[in-house]
Each structure stands twice: as structure tokens, then as C-alpha cells.
Amino acid sequence: MSTARVLYWFRTDLRLHDSPALKAALDLKPEVLYPIWCWDSHYVYHARVGNNRWQFLLDCMEDVSRSITKLNGKSKLFVLREPAVTLLPRLFKAWKITHLVFEKDTDAYGRERDAQVIESAKQAGVKVMFESGRTLWDSDKVVKANGGKPTMSITQLQHAGAKVGGIAAPIETPESLPDPGDLALDFAQTQPDVSSDINAKYRNGEEGSYNSGVAGPNGDFAVPTLDELGMKPATTPHRGGESIILQKLEAILSDEEYTGTFEKPKTSPAAFEPQSTCLTSPYLHFGALSCRYFYHRVEQIAEKRRQTNKSVSVPPTSLTGQLLFRDMYFAAQAALGWSFGQTYNNSHCRFVPWHLPSKIDLKTKLITGGYEVNDVQKEMEFQRWATGKTGFPWIDAIMRQLNIEGWIHHLARHAVACFLTRGGCYISWERGAEVFEELLIDHEAACNIGNWQWLSCTAFYSQFYRCYSPVAFGKKWDDNGNLIRKFVPELKNFPKKYIYEPHKAPIQDQKKAGVLITGDGEETERDGMSVYPKPMFDFPTQREVCIQGIKQAYRVGLHGNDAKVLDGTWKQLFDDNGEGPTEGEQGGPGGMLSFEDAEGKEDGHHAPLTPRRSSKEEKSKYVPRPTTTTIHKRDRSQGTLDGAFTKKAKK
DNA sequence: TTTCAGGTTGGCTCG
DNA sequence: CCGAGCCAACCTGAA
């Protein structure tokens, strides 16, 4: 028995199986081991996190805590209600810590937070150990093997991965855990600075994370409830936890035909009972499932099938291929840092003059969390998209499923992302990414950002003439419109013939189905009948507008870090009549209105807004969706779970 | 430097 | 009803 007193800092690695960091901690043969979680004010107030993802996180924490207690009745996940950056320096002393161990993060926010923690540990004489564990390969090693560049294709990732070496074999779940030490705390809780609460709309009570002491309302370091966070109950049917997913995984893997021949493009985006894919993504996000364990279990089955001459699917469409894409996005993020999450100053993101562009802080070259409303019509289209009121039932069904359940199929994400950006509204992918960040229970910053760039044809992918139809694509999978009938219940009894284009149905058919197709989504009832909106634009027309717009952007050929993007002179290269905020001399580099005060100020609405399309009247009755138009201090889209600190300006 | 094949997962028509 | 093949048309990376 050594004299090591170990703080094991759980982050997004809420599991006991296959954890390289936990193994490193246990290899110290510690005298005591404290499994802890530091409650992060950034995640509570400033990252976009809806109540569904909160619930999933709390589920995962509860589950890992129970598993810890099973291995040692004295131990559990000790939840400390304070961000790591302020808490740990004092905790090191109070609990006489000798070692701090955690799983490595490679996103920009995580790196900066961890650098601060590592520095404070150094000053306290605490040894720090961390291990890569979130990905198949250490993302930093992948980047190095890829010549220091971000991995922009699956072949690049595969080549770089091969250079790094084999994917590590899974590590056994520990059979016992050391006792925790004395839990007395000789310091008071430090109140984090709370200047705004981006998640206020999810609360029905007071947020209580930081007013009951470090050990929580009962003084027992318990995992909080949604109630303690002042949050409304979750609406998602999906529940988190390592034990749930390990059990579910066995059920999936027991179907060797499904596992061995899985091809993502052949799985239906319209299936919901049950879903057509395994829904492992939220568990992978919170670390409740190890991607390497998943990978090797699938590979074993594939190998068995190969030896018996049974058909086997291969990357990129196979199950293992899905994990490779995840690693590709993680390595791209690891290489690009902050700029990965935005167009501005991103060397690998193509510049397109999208509507509703992000505001930029010129000093840091980072997006502020706000955006320019260059066209009120486009703002309305964005709000209708986000809430599932576009008048295109396929799009609306998916967006409502996202709002209610927090999970939608990958191809469904394609359909709505293409629709918002290059194949419909011509609105910035950064707006869509923010909505997904808020609503998805599986939100993984690297994958979300990467996929939005993919679908908007700004990075990773470029075939913009391949455009998803909001009618034909859905019909291909779900002719009867079952997904629509489930999530757009006002169309539940609509005739199959018109279910994807209800505005084409004769009024008699509408009345018979008990729904009128009219208006723009504000009205929900008329004459005792439900109301569903008309399409917010003619899709074929918009498709053509978008393709021409992107074509011009490709011809101009700018990327986020080109000088003309950085200083705003890109407008000179675009036709004033082109789609997007391309006209005029005024405006900022990322957006177009009064950019000089973007920095530091928090009011998002720079009046007066000048609608470009005078032919379309402003719909003054429309009430915008609050979250996305209320501007907060920078809401970091790459934030992970812990720490809160003031970001220093970069030169 | 030029060339050319390849690119996770579209839409449409025809047999 | 299904699948094959064409359409339309771009960049990127490897050779």
C-alpha cells in the first residue's frame, strides 16, 4: 500500500469499464481514492444545455455513483458544487491530496481549463496524471501523424490512425476500489460569477447549485436532481447510465446479422419505434460507453462472420465506421482549437455569406454568441425551423422530435441541416449548430460542428448540388408519413396522398382531417380545428437560389482565415444581388451591422434592422424564440463539463 | 504541375 | 415496387 491520496476527477468519462485514466489511478495502489465531480457553472449558465441533456447527465452520474458504491460501500461519486478551477486548489489541501488523475480533453475549452488546474496542482505539489480515453486514438497523436493538420476525410483519419498504432484493447472493470478519505471541508463555497443564464427558459424554479454549500443541500455530496437545478422535468424517453448501455449493447451485439452488416445509409431516419440505429451516441458523449470497447466488440463479430464467409459491412458505413468519423471530428477539433467551432478565422471552413451570421469579437477573433439579424424574414424562417413550424411536415416532424426527445436519426439531421443552410434558408450553419447544441442529448461539440460544416458544404464535403428534398427524401423512407403523424399530431389523420405537402390538399380533405392548412405558424386553432402552417417558401425556388449562392461562394473561394474575411472586404468579391448580406459598404467582417461594438456589449439587437426584401411585409406579431435571440457573453460551443474562468484575449 | 478518381448515405426515370 | 443508371457538377488528394 502506497501513501498516494488520489483525487479521481470524473468528467465526460462516466463509466468504470475500459477507463485508462481510472486504471492509471488504481495502478498507484492508493491509500485513499476520492471519485469526484466538480459542478461547473459554465455548463449550468453559459453553455446551451436543455433539460433533456441535463437529465441524461444526471442519470449517468447516478449510475456511476451506484457502481462505485457496489465496489466499495464507503465510496460513491462525490459531487462538489463548485467549478474545478476555484475548488481544486483548496480541496488539495483540505483532503491532503498527492495525485490528481483525469481523462484528457482535446477541445480548446477543456485544454485551457485543464492548464489552469494543472498549474494550481503544480503550485500545491500535487502530481497530475491524465490519459486519453474519449477516442479510439489519442487525438493529439492523430494530428501529429497527419502532419499537424486537421483530419478532413475519413481516409486521412485511417492513415493517421494506422501510424499511431492499433486501437487499444479494452481495460477490465475494476473489482474493488480504495476507500475515500476524510470528507471534512475547511472552506466555504465560492460563488461563481453569474451574469446571465442562457438556460433560464428550462427552469421553473430557482437554480440552486451554488447556495447550499459544496456538499449540497443534505451535505452528502449527492448527485443533484433537476429540481435542485430549478429545471422542469425532462421530456425525453431516453435514459442515461453505464449499466443501461452495457446491457443494451449486449442485446444489439447478440444480433450478429444486424451488427455485422450494419450500413448507416440504409437505416431509416423515419423509424422511431424502435429506432433504426443503436442510439449509443449520448452514452459515448458522457463516456458511459467506451468507444474502444464498442469498436472491439463489433470487430470480433465481424471477424467471426468473415471466417464463416458471411457478409460483413466495412467503414465508412459500418458501425466501426461511425466511430471512425467521431475520431475524425475529434482530431480536426484538436488541431484547430477555438476556430474549429466557427467560420471566422477558421482555416478549413469555406466562407459563405450566410444570412444571420455570427458576431465577432475582433480582439479575440472569436464569435460572441450573438448574431446579426440582417434580414427579419430570415430570422422568422430560423425561428420556424427551430420550433418545427416551417410548413414542411417532414422538417417539422424531425425538429419537434428533436425538441421533445433530444435525439433524431443521423439522416434526419442531414435533412434539417441541409434545409436550414445550403438547401433552403441559406442561414449560417452556426445558428443550426447552436440549436442542436441546446437540444441534443448526445451533443458532442466536435461531431456537431463537423457535421454542420459537412451539411452546409463549408468543410469535409462539397457536393452542394446534392440537395435533400423536404418532400421526396422523407417519402422514400416513410411513404405513409408515420413520423409526421407521430410528431406533428395535427396532421395525424391527414390523407397519405398529401401528408408531405398538406397545403396541396383540397379544403374538404383538410376539414375531414380536422386541420386547416393556413398561416405562418402563429395560429394553432381556428373554428374548433387545428391549424398547420403553409410552407414558408417555395422549395424549388429556394433550392435554386441556394445552389447559385453557394456556387458563387465556391468561385470566390475564401476561407475563414483569408484576409478579406478577417477585415470584412469580402463583400467586394460578391455580387450585391447575390444571396446573403452581400450588399453595401457598412458592417463587420463576420456579419454586417455595427460590428464595432460587438465586443463587450451584450445587446444582440442592433436597431434598426433593415429588411432587404421590401416586398415581404414584416410580420410584427411574430414572437421570436427567446434563447437564440437573447445574447449572452460568449457561449462557448466547444465547452465541456467543468471549470469556469475568464478567457484571456489571444493576440 | 496536371490529371483524374473519389467523395458515408440525392433525385429522377426507366425497365 | 425495386434497383440500376443517369444527371449535374464541385473540390480535394494522391500520383
XYZ file of C-alpha atoms (C1' of nucleotides) in Angstrom:
681
model
C 0.000 0.000 0.000
C 1.418 3.302 -1.096
C 0.677 6.578 0.600
C -0.891 8.069 -2.517
C -4.044 10.078 -1.834
C -5.772 10.311 -5.174
C -8.427 12.657 -6.459
C -10.074 10.925 -9.416
C -11.776 13.710 -11.305
C -14.695 12.357 -13.340
C -15.579 14.446 -16.369
C -17.197 13.062 -19.513
C -15.944 9.571 -18.641
C -18.850 8.388 -16.535
C -18.008 4.681 -16.589
C -15.914 2.105 -14.799
C -15.239 -0.183 -17.776
C -12.332 0.486 -20.118
C -11.083 3.657 -18.474
C -7.339 4.233 -18.997
C -7.362 7.129 -16.554
C -9.061 5.139 -13.816
C -6.562 2.336 -14.384
C -3.688 4.791 -14.014
C -5.183 5.966 -10.732
C -5.620 2.436 -9.409
C -2.119 1.430 -10.532
C -0.843 3.842 -7.881
C -2.332 1.441 -5.308
C -3.630 4.472 -3.448
C -4.233 4.674 0.253
C -7.375 6.666 -0.486
C -9.222 7.497 -3.671
C -11.872 10.165 -3.938
C -14.099 9.837 -7.014
C -15.290 13.407 -7.535
C -17.310 15.568 -9.860
C -16.883 19.348 -9.856
C -20.089 21.208 -10.549
C -19.474 23.547 -13.411
C -21.082 26.980 -13.512
C -20.230 27.343 -17.165
C -22.270 24.282 -18.014
C -25.082 25.447 -15.734
C -25.417 29.001 -17.005
C -23.485 29.643 -20.177
C -23.414 26.525 -22.339
C -26.578 25.703 -24.217
C -27.908 22.694 -22.332
C -31.583 21.832 -22.346
C -33.262 19.870 -19.583
C -33.202 16.651 -21.579
C -29.409 16.558 -21.713
C -29.243 17.568 -18.065
C -31.409 14.602 -17.193
C -29.217 12.275 -19.224
C -26.097 13.573 -17.490
C -27.632 13.167 -14.032
C -28.677 9.622 -14.969
C -25.088 8.806 -15.939
C -23.746 10.320 -12.724
C -26.240 8.415 -10.550
C -25.391 5.202 -12.303
C -21.634 5.510 -11.959
C -22.079 6.513 -8.325
C -24.100 3.352 -7.637
C -21.461 1.262 -9.409
C -18.713 2.798 -7.295
C -20.667 2.043 -4.114
C -21.093 -1.574 -5.239
C -17.309 -1.891 -5.331
C -16.788 -0.066 -2.024
C -19.665 0.629 0.311
C -17.908 3.690 1.711
C -17.430 5.306 -1.668
C -19.551 6.967 -4.319
C -19.370 9.801 -6.812
C -18.779 12.813 -4.562
C -20.400 15.763 -6.280
C -18.785 19.041 -5.240
C -20.851 22.088 -6.053
C -18.148 24.384 -7.318
C -16.122 24.666 -10.545
C -12.811 22.790 -10.548
C -10.709 25.850 -11.240
C -11.609 27.539 -7.955
C -12.355 24.420 -5.938
C -9.404 22.120 -6.527
C -6.612 24.343 -5.135
C -8.386 24.355 -1.763
C -9.500 20.764 -1.974
C -5.904 19.582 -2.481
C -5.070 20.984 0.944
C -8.251 20.015 2.763
C -8.007 16.374 1.730
C -4.184 16.170 1.657
C -4.159 15.102 -1.963
C -0.971 13.773 -3.579
C -2.275 12.886 -7.053
C -4.909 14.291 -9.409
C -5.996 11.927 -12.206
C -8.423 12.523 -15.064
C -9.224 11.664 -18.670
C -7.731 14.067 -21.203
C -9.825 16.536 -23.185
C -8.637 17.894 -26.511
C -11.158 20.645 -27.191
C -9.968 24.238 -26.803
C -12.032 24.980 -23.726
C -11.026 21.791 -21.949
C -7.362 22.390 -22.644
C -7.445 25.905 -21.190
C -9.362 24.784 -18.110
C -7.051 21.850 -17.544
C -3.964 24.017 -17.998
C -5.215 26.186 -15.132
C -5.912 23.192 -12.930
C -2.543 21.636 -13.732
C -0.805 24.883 -12.821
C -2.573 25.083 -9.477
C -1.717 21.434 -8.794
C 1.897 22.175 -9.519
C 1.868 25.010 -7.016
C 0.284 22.730 -4.428
C 2.841 19.992 -5.061
C 0.174 17.620 -6.401
C 1.182 15.236 -9.163
C -1.138 15.302 -12.176
C -1.800 12.296 -14.397
C -4.124 12.163 -17.380
C -4.823 9.617 -20.083
C -6.503 9.773 -23.462
C -9.738 7.844 -23.276
C -12.536 9.549 -25.194
C -11.492 8.401 -28.642
C -10.158 5.353 -30.486
C -6.751 7.011 -30.749
C -5.283 9.927 -28.829
C -6.439 12.847 -30.967
C -3.185 14.746 -30.463
C -1.233 11.768 -31.780
C -3.564 11.515 -34.780
C -2.973 15.177 -35.569
C 0.778 14.697 -35.310
C 0.635 11.655 -37.591
C -1.405 13.727 -40.034
C 1.384 16.271 -40.343
C -0.029 18.594 -37.708
C -3.106 19.190 -39.827
C -6.755 18.544 -39.033
C -8.146 15.277 -40.386
C -10.563 16.349 -43.106
C -11.518 12.995 -44.588
C -12.058 9.517 -43.332
C -9.080 8.217 -45.325
C -6.805 10.781 -43.688
C -8.035 9.633 -40.308
C -7.479 5.993 -41.189
C -3.949 6.625 -42.477
C -3.038 8.719 -39.462
C -4.619 6.227 -37.095
C -2.639 3.394 -38.649
C 0.554 5.358 -37.999
C -0.406 5.927 -34.379
C -0.915 2.191 -33.957
C -3.582 -0.294 -33.033
C -6.715 0.717 -31.206
C -6.048 -0.105 -27.564
C -7.696 -3.223 -26.214
C -10.372 -2.603 -23.584
C -9.369 -2.437 -19.933
C -11.208 -4.583 -17.420
C -13.648 -3.024 -14.984
C -12.015 -2.822 -11.544
C -13.217 -5.347 -8.988
C -12.625 -3.146 -5.985
C -11.923 0.473 -5.175
C -9.970 2.068 -2.308
C -11.814 3.873 0.472
C -12.305 7.595 0.207
C -10.545 9.558 2.942
C -11.942 12.042 5.434
C -14.584 14.228 3.798
C -14.356 17.295 6.024
C -14.089 20.596 4.191
C -12.352 23.542 5.885
C -13.509 26.161 3.435
C -16.717 27.771 2.249
C -18.253 27.543 -1.183
C -17.030 30.122 -3.678
C -19.931 31.604 -5.573
C -19.286 31.589 -9.281
C -19.899 34.769 -11.207
C -23.361 34.510 -12.707
C -24.090 37.351 -15.062
C -26.598 35.581 -17.256
C -28.450 32.294 -17.508
C -28.843 31.070 -21.047
C -30.843 28.056 -19.869
C -33.421 30.119 -17.954
C -36.243 29.013 -20.207
C -35.836 25.450 -18.956
C -36.252 26.450 -15.322
C -39.438 26.635 -13.312
C -37.692 27.297 -10.034
C -34.581 28.860 -8.624
C -31.272 27.468 -9.783
C -29.783 26.059 -6.573
C -26.365 24.692 -7.443
C -24.397 27.235 -5.511
C -26.442 28.179 -2.479
C -26.328 25.036 -0.382
C -22.621 24.560 0.203
C -20.002 22.474 -1.565
C -21.512 19.207 -0.316
C -25.046 20.054 -1.429
C -28.368 20.561 0.369
C -28.016 17.412 2.521
C -24.291 17.731 2.996
C -23.784 14.300 1.467
C -22.226 15.172 -1.921
C -25.216 13.582 -3.643
C -25.838 13.790 -7.366
C -28.214 16.737 -7.857
C -31.718 16.391 -9.189
C -33.271 18.502 -11.941
C -35.298 20.033 -9.137
C -32.140 21.248 -7.386
C -31.201 22.914 -10.661
C -34.634 24.533 -10.763
C -35.285 22.682 -14.013
C -38.523 21.493 -15.490
C -38.856 17.721 -15.837
C -37.251 16.234 -18.925
C -39.434 15.131 -21.829
C -37.019 12.648 -23.374
C -37.760 8.930 -23.105
C -34.029 8.152 -23.321
C -32.266 7.457 -20.050
C -28.551 7.528 -19.314
C -26.142 5.302 -17.430
C -23.275 2.889 -17.983
C -25.228 -0.125 -16.794
C -28.126 0.641 -19.141
C -25.934 0.927 -22.207
C -23.782 -2.112 -21.404
C -26.953 -4.171 -21.153
C -28.377 -2.619 -24.306
C -25.132 -3.244 -26.126
C -25.361 -6.970 -25.402
C -28.824 -7.004 -26.947
C -27.517 -5.222 -30.047
C -24.454 -7.451 -30.390
C -26.478 -10.623 -29.887
C -27.979 -9.906 -33.306
C -24.836 -10.716 -35.246
C -26.510 -10.180 -38.592
C -27.502 -6.612 -37.648
C -24.135 -5.814 -36.083
C -22.039 -7.364 -38.847
C -23.932 -5.971 -41.827
C -24.924 -2.568 -40.435
C -24.806 0.142 -43.111
C -25.687 3.601 -41.891
C -27.119 4.935 -45.182
C -29.575 2.042 -45.208
C -31.014 2.800 -41.792
C -34.232 4.766 -41.783
C -34.381 8.323 -40.444
C -38.126 7.905 -40.039
C -38.068 4.895 -37.703
C -38.899 5.788 -34.115
C -40.401 2.687 -32.518
C -37.836 1.270 -32.430
C -35.148 3.475 -33.928
C -33.157 2.025 -36.809
C -29.771 2.645 -35.192
C -28.410 1.677 -31.759
C -28.631 5.106 -30.104
C -25.251 4.788 -28.449
C -24.248 8.411 -29.166
C -25.388 10.027 -25.884
C -23.643 7.296 -23.891
C -20.478 7.818 -25.917
C -20.727 11.535 -25.260
C -20.886 11.222 -21.497
C -18.366 8.412 -21.515
C -20.869 5.876 -20.175
C -19.812 3.676 -23.086
C -16.205 3.348 -24.203
C -15.786 3.745 -27.961
C -12.854 1.306 -27.934
C -14.860 -1.346 -26.125
C -17.698 -0.852 -28.629
C -15.256 -0.987 -31.541
C -13.570 -4.208 -30.476
C -16.818 -5.981 -29.649
C -18.164 -5.165 -33.124
C -14.877 -6.174 -34.746
C -14.976 -9.560 -33.005
C -18.356 -10.253 -34.536
C -17.209 -9.053 -37.949
C -14.165 -11.307 -37.766
C -16.275 -14.297 -36.828
C -18.521 -13.639 -39.819
C -15.557 -13.248 -42.154
C -14.228 -16.622 -41.095
C -17.559 -18.235 -41.852
C -17.851 -16.413 -45.190
C -20.789 -14.346 -44.093
C -21.220 -10.837 -45.443
C -19.654 -8.016 -43.430
C -20.036 -4.276 -43.826
C -16.954 -2.078 -43.723
C -16.128 1.559 -42.936
C -17.284 4.175 -43.535
C -20.811 2.794 -43.456
C -20.330 0.053 -40.859
C -20.744 0.500 -37.114
C -16.979 0.825 -36.711
C -17.025 3.426 -39.481
C -19.314 5.580 -37.368
C -16.708 5.533 -34.622
C -14.014 6.486 -37.129
C -16.000 9.565 -38.137
C -16.199 10.517 -34.487
C -12.425 10.282 -34.201
C -12.023 12.286 -37.405
C -14.015 15.177 -35.957
C -12.209 14.994 -32.624
C -8.819 15.170 -34.344
C -9.964 18.061 -36.552
C -11.091 19.887 -33.429
C -7.867 19.069 -31.605
C -5.852 20.560 -34.472
C -7.862 23.733 -34.966
C -8.743 24.728 -31.410
C -11.255 27.510 -30.933
C -11.518 28.328 -34.626
C -12.944 24.894 -35.374
C -16.298 25.955 -33.970
C -16.829 28.971 -36.207
C -16.373 30.211 -39.747
C -14.399 33.331 -38.832
C -10.656 32.711 -38.657
C -11.154 29.005 -39.418
C -8.518 27.955 -41.941
C -10.525 24.945 -43.078
C -14.022 26.356 -43.224
C -15.186 27.796 -46.514
C -16.602 31.296 -46.346
C -20.200 31.666 -47.496
C -22.165 34.901 -46.957
C -24.882 33.178 -44.962
C -27.843 35.001 -43.506
C -27.810 35.535 -39.707
C -24.003 35.455 -39.411
C -22.261 35.287 -36.045
C -20.982 38.411 -34.360
C -17.253 38.551 -33.937
C -15.078 39.869 -31.154
C -12.292 41.378 -33.231
C -9.776 41.259 -30.389
C -10.052 37.539 -29.745
C -11.268 36.629 -33.260
C -13.930 34.557 -31.536
C -17.665 34.544 -32.062
C -19.502 36.364 -29.284
C -22.520 34.089 -29.030
C -24.736 36.621 -30.760
C -25.593 37.032 -34.404
C -26.572 39.673 -36.907
C -30.199 39.751 -37.991
C -29.507 41.023 -41.471
C -32.995 40.177 -42.684
C -36.080 39.835 -40.474
C -37.635 37.393 -42.907
C -34.647 35.088 -42.406
C -34.908 35.451 -38.628
C -38.511 34.282 -38.825
C -37.543 31.359 -41.014
C -34.903 30.411 -38.458
C -37.379 30.518 -35.573
C -39.922 28.498 -37.539
C -37.265 25.922 -38.361
C -36.119 25.662 -34.756
C -39.618 25.120 -33.415
C -40.916 22.880 -36.196
C -43.343 25.268 -37.867
C -41.900 25.582 -41.361
C -44.947 24.173 -43.110
C -42.851 21.293 -44.444
C -44.153 18.362 -42.372
C -41.031 16.221 -42.793
C -38.806 19.009 -41.495
C -41.241 19.944 -38.737
C -41.641 16.357 -37.538
C -37.890 15.999 -37.165
C -37.457 19.321 -35.391
C -40.290 18.534 -32.993
C -38.830 15.113 -32.299
C -35.575 16.894 -31.504
C -37.313 19.312 -29.146
C -39.254 16.603 -27.334
C -36.886 13.630 -27.304
C -33.443 15.169 -27.793
C -32.420 12.554 -30.307
C -33.025 12.301 -34.045
C -31.558 9.944 -36.624
C -28.392 10.986 -38.394
C -30.085 11.263 -41.796
C -32.860 13.290 -40.220
C -30.132 15.665 -39.025
C -28.942 15.789 -42.633
C -32.395 16.695 -43.872
C -32.974 19.583 -41.454
C -29.387 20.852 -41.587
C -29.351 20.937 -45.379
C -32.727 22.680 -45.275
C -31.541 25.422 -42.912
C -28.296 26.095 -44.763
C -27.403 25.326 -48.367
C -30.658 23.656 -49.367
C -33.401 26.027 -48.275
C -32.950 29.007 -45.988
C -29.310 29.925 -46.681
C -28.870 30.625 -42.972
C -25.496 30.216 -41.231
C -24.663 26.702 -40.086
C -23.544 28.265 -36.817
C -27.191 29.067 -35.984
C -28.215 25.483 -36.568
C -25.290 24.131 -34.585
C -26.363 26.254 -31.604
C -29.892 24.860 -31.681
C -28.567 21.308 -31.858
C -26.158 22.076 -29.027
C -29.061 23.060 -26.839
C -31.432 20.262 -27.720
C -29.425 17.115 -28.430
C -28.900 14.684 -25.571
C -25.864 13.374 -27.477
C -24.404 16.784 -28.283
C -20.715 16.304 -28.932
C -19.162 19.620 -29.917
C -16.635 18.121 -32.323
C -19.185 15.966 -34.144
C -21.925 18.572 -34.135
C -19.717 21.318 -35.531
C -18.125 18.954 -38.048
C -21.443 17.661 -39.290
C -22.873 21.157 -39.685
C -19.856 22.135 -41.756
C -20.338 18.939 -43.734
C -24.008 19.504 -44.478
C -23.509 23.182 -45.291
C -20.701 22.224 -47.690
C -18.256 24.505 -45.908
C -15.819 21.739 -44.904
C -15.480 17.957 -45.175
C -17.942 17.829 -48.071
C -18.569 19.873 -51.192
C -21.261 18.354 -53.398
C -23.741 21.124 -52.897
C -25.874 20.190 -55.885
C -26.849 17.074 -53.974
C -29.717 18.595 -52.109
C -32.193 16.898 -49.821
C -35.796 17.457 -50.807
C -38.077 18.060 -47.798
C -40.715 16.010 -49.637
C -39.043 13.256 -51.666
C -36.394 12.279 -49.131
C -38.873 11.633 -46.357
C -41.284 9.800 -48.669
C -38.539 7.419 -49.697
C -38.324 6.117 -46.134
C -41.785 6.702 -44.792
C -44.415 6.776 -47.504
C -47.288 6.834 -45.057
C -45.795 9.692 -43.060
C -45.755 7.857 -39.740
C -43.034 10.090 -38.311
C -45.121 13.126 -39.253
C -48.280 11.639 -37.754
C -46.406 10.982 -34.513
C -44.649 14.324 -34.057
C -46.979 16.668 -35.950
C -50.192 15.361 -34.407
C -52.371 17.979 -36.081
C -51.723 16.036 -39.307
C -52.381 12.669 -37.695
C -55.438 11.921 -39.810
C -54.293 13.609 -42.998
C -54.625 11.594 -46.224
C -51.449 9.800 -47.191
C -51.563 11.410 -50.606
C -50.945 14.890 -49.161
C -49.146 14.158 -45.899
C -45.829 15.572 -47.138
C -47.459 18.546 -48.856
C -50.625 19.274 -46.911
C -51.152 22.691 -48.485
C -51.949 20.886 -51.738
C -54.902 19.084 -50.194
C -58.391 20.320 -51.129
C -60.133 22.179 -48.328
C -62.645 19.346 -47.938
C -59.838 16.915 -47.202
C -58.366 19.354 -44.697
C -61.669 19.714 -42.885
C -62.204 15.974 -42.891
C -58.790 15.540 -41.261
C -59.674 18.234 -38.722
C -56.899 20.649 -39.652
C -56.666 23.804 -41.714
C -53.504 24.474 -43.661
C -53.019 28.186 -43.380
C -50.922 30.970 -41.904
C -47.323 31.055 -40.766
C -47.295 29.006 -37.601
C -48.601 31.530 -35.089
C -52.165 30.286 -35.131
C -52.812 26.839 -33.667
C -56.590 26.662 -33.776
C -59.440 28.089 -35.825
C -63.166 27.278 -35.769
C -62.521 24.305 -33.499
C -59.995 22.877 -35.918
C -56.230 22.586 -35.637
C -54.120 24.801 -37.840
C -50.912 23.786 -39.589
C -48.926 26.427 -41.488
C -48.416 26.721 -45.196
C -44.846 26.171 -46.456
C -42.734 29.207 -45.577
C -41.355 29.367 -49.105
C -41.463 27.619 -52.445
C -38.809 24.968 -52.046
C -37.709 24.527 -55.685
C -37.186 28.294 -55.953
C -35.165 28.451 -52.752
C -33.139 25.402 -53.742
C -32.063 27.203 -56.904
C -31.271 30.423 -55.005
C -29.094 28.440 -52.606
C -27.223 26.483 -55.252
C -26.446 29.682 -57.156
C -25.320 31.338 -53.908
C -23.005 28.509 -52.939
C -21.684 28.261 -56.454
C -20.645 31.896 -56.286
C -19.093 31.400 -52.842
C -17.087 28.477 -54.193
C -15.948 30.557 -57.153
C -14.824 33.330 -54.821
C -13.076 30.611 -52.841
C -12.477 32.297 -49.494
C -11.853 30.500 -46.224
C -12.480 31.765 -42.720
C -8.900 32.904 -42.196
C -8.418 34.738 -45.505
C -7.525 38.401 -45.076
C -10.660 39.554 -46.870
C -12.819 37.568 -44.465
C -10.941 38.847 -41.429
C -11.273 42.510 -42.396
C -14.725 42.377 -43.977
C -13.704 43.309 -47.514
C -15.078 40.010 -48.776
C -18.193 41.900 -49.794
C -16.325 43.423 -52.692
C -15.984 39.959 -54.206
C -19.685 39.148 -54.108
C -22.463 40.420 -56.322
C -24.637 42.901 -54.431
C -27.635 40.972 -55.655
C -26.219 37.681 -54.504
C -27.888 35.756 -51.706
C -26.874 36.704 -48.175
C -25.733 40.003 -46.637
C -23.539 40.858 -49.584
C -24.517 44.410 -50.295
C -23.279 47.732 -49.040
C -20.029 49.016 -47.623
C -21.025 49.012 -43.970
C -20.547 46.261 -41.498
C -18.333 43.803 -39.791
C -16.235 41.021 -41.109
C -18.423 38.200 -39.936
C -21.710 39.978 -40.079
C -22.824 43.284 -41.319
C -24.172 45.641 -38.670
C -22.326 47.923 -36.263
C -19.699 45.348 -35.538
C -17.513 47.841 -33.726
C -19.484 47.387 -30.530
C -19.853 43.654 -30.699
C -17.047 43.304 -28.253
C -18.014 43.524 -24.625
C -21.584 44.567 -25.170
C -24.359 42.124 -24.763
C -27.338 43.568 -26.530
C -27.926 41.444 -29.542
C -30.373 43.660 -31.331
C -28.806 46.459 -33.259
C -31.668 48.540 -34.434
C -32.747 49.497 -36.924
C -32.892 46.284 -38.821
C -33.302 46.802 -42.482
C -35.099 44.007 -44.241
C -33.621 43.502 -47.659
C -36.799 42.212 -49.160
C -39.173 45.101 -49.128
C -41.743 43.004 -50.961
C -42.267 40.853 -47.915
C -44.021 42.603 -45.083
C -42.603 42.286 -41.647
C -44.749 40.051 -39.516
C -44.757 42.101 -36.366
C -46.950 39.693 -34.443
C -44.273 37.049 -34.516
C -42.712 36.395 -31.127
C -39.153 35.186 -31.520
C -37.879 32.179 -29.686
C -36.118 33.576 -26.625
C -32.892 31.663 -26.275
C -31.262 32.264 -29.574
C -32.071 35.916 -29.798
C -31.086 36.787 -26.255
C -27.435 37.481 -26.407
C -25.141 36.437 -23.638
C -21.474 36.664 -23.144
C -19.688 34.276 -25.379
C -21.470 30.933 -25.165
C -18.743 28.557 -25.934
C -19.890 25.931 -28.330
C -16.896 23.769 -27.584
C -17.316 23.813 -23.839
C -17.146 20.578 -21.941
C -18.322 19.996 -18.461
C -16.086 21.640 -15.951
C -14.454 24.799 -14.893
C -15.324 28.418 -15.263
C -12.825 31.116 -15.835
C -12.283 34.302 -17.695
C -10.877 33.732 -21.083
C -7.823 35.769 -21.905
C -7.643 37.554 -25.200
C -5.350 35.967 -27.728
C -3.045 38.119 -29.722
C 2.261 20.757 -62.493
C -1.509 18.353 -64.323
C -4.649 14.846 -64.179
C -8.070 12.106 -62.512
C -10.511 9.296 -59.478
C -13.065 9.579 -55.432
C -16.189 11.589 -52.290
C -20.692 7.988 -45.684
C -25.756 7.998 -47.006
C -29.787 12.814 -53.624
C -33.371 12.936 -57.236
C -35.371 11.120 -61.071
C -36.532 7.914 -64.865
C -36.816 3.698 -66.821
C -37.059 -1.166 -67.241
C -42.164 -1.992 -56.154
C -37.279 -2.022 -56.708
C -32.768 -1.224 -58.321
C -29.617 0.415 -61.764
C -28.016 4.093 -64.074
C -28.008 8.710 -65.351
C -27.913 13.651 -64.066
C -25.312 17.542 -62.583
C -21.118 19.289 -61.428
C -17.726 20.695 -57.302
C -13.345 20.259 -54.709
C -9.622 17.521 -52.798
C -5.940 14.498 -52.502
C -2.885 11.328 -54.412
C 0.054 10.153 -58.017
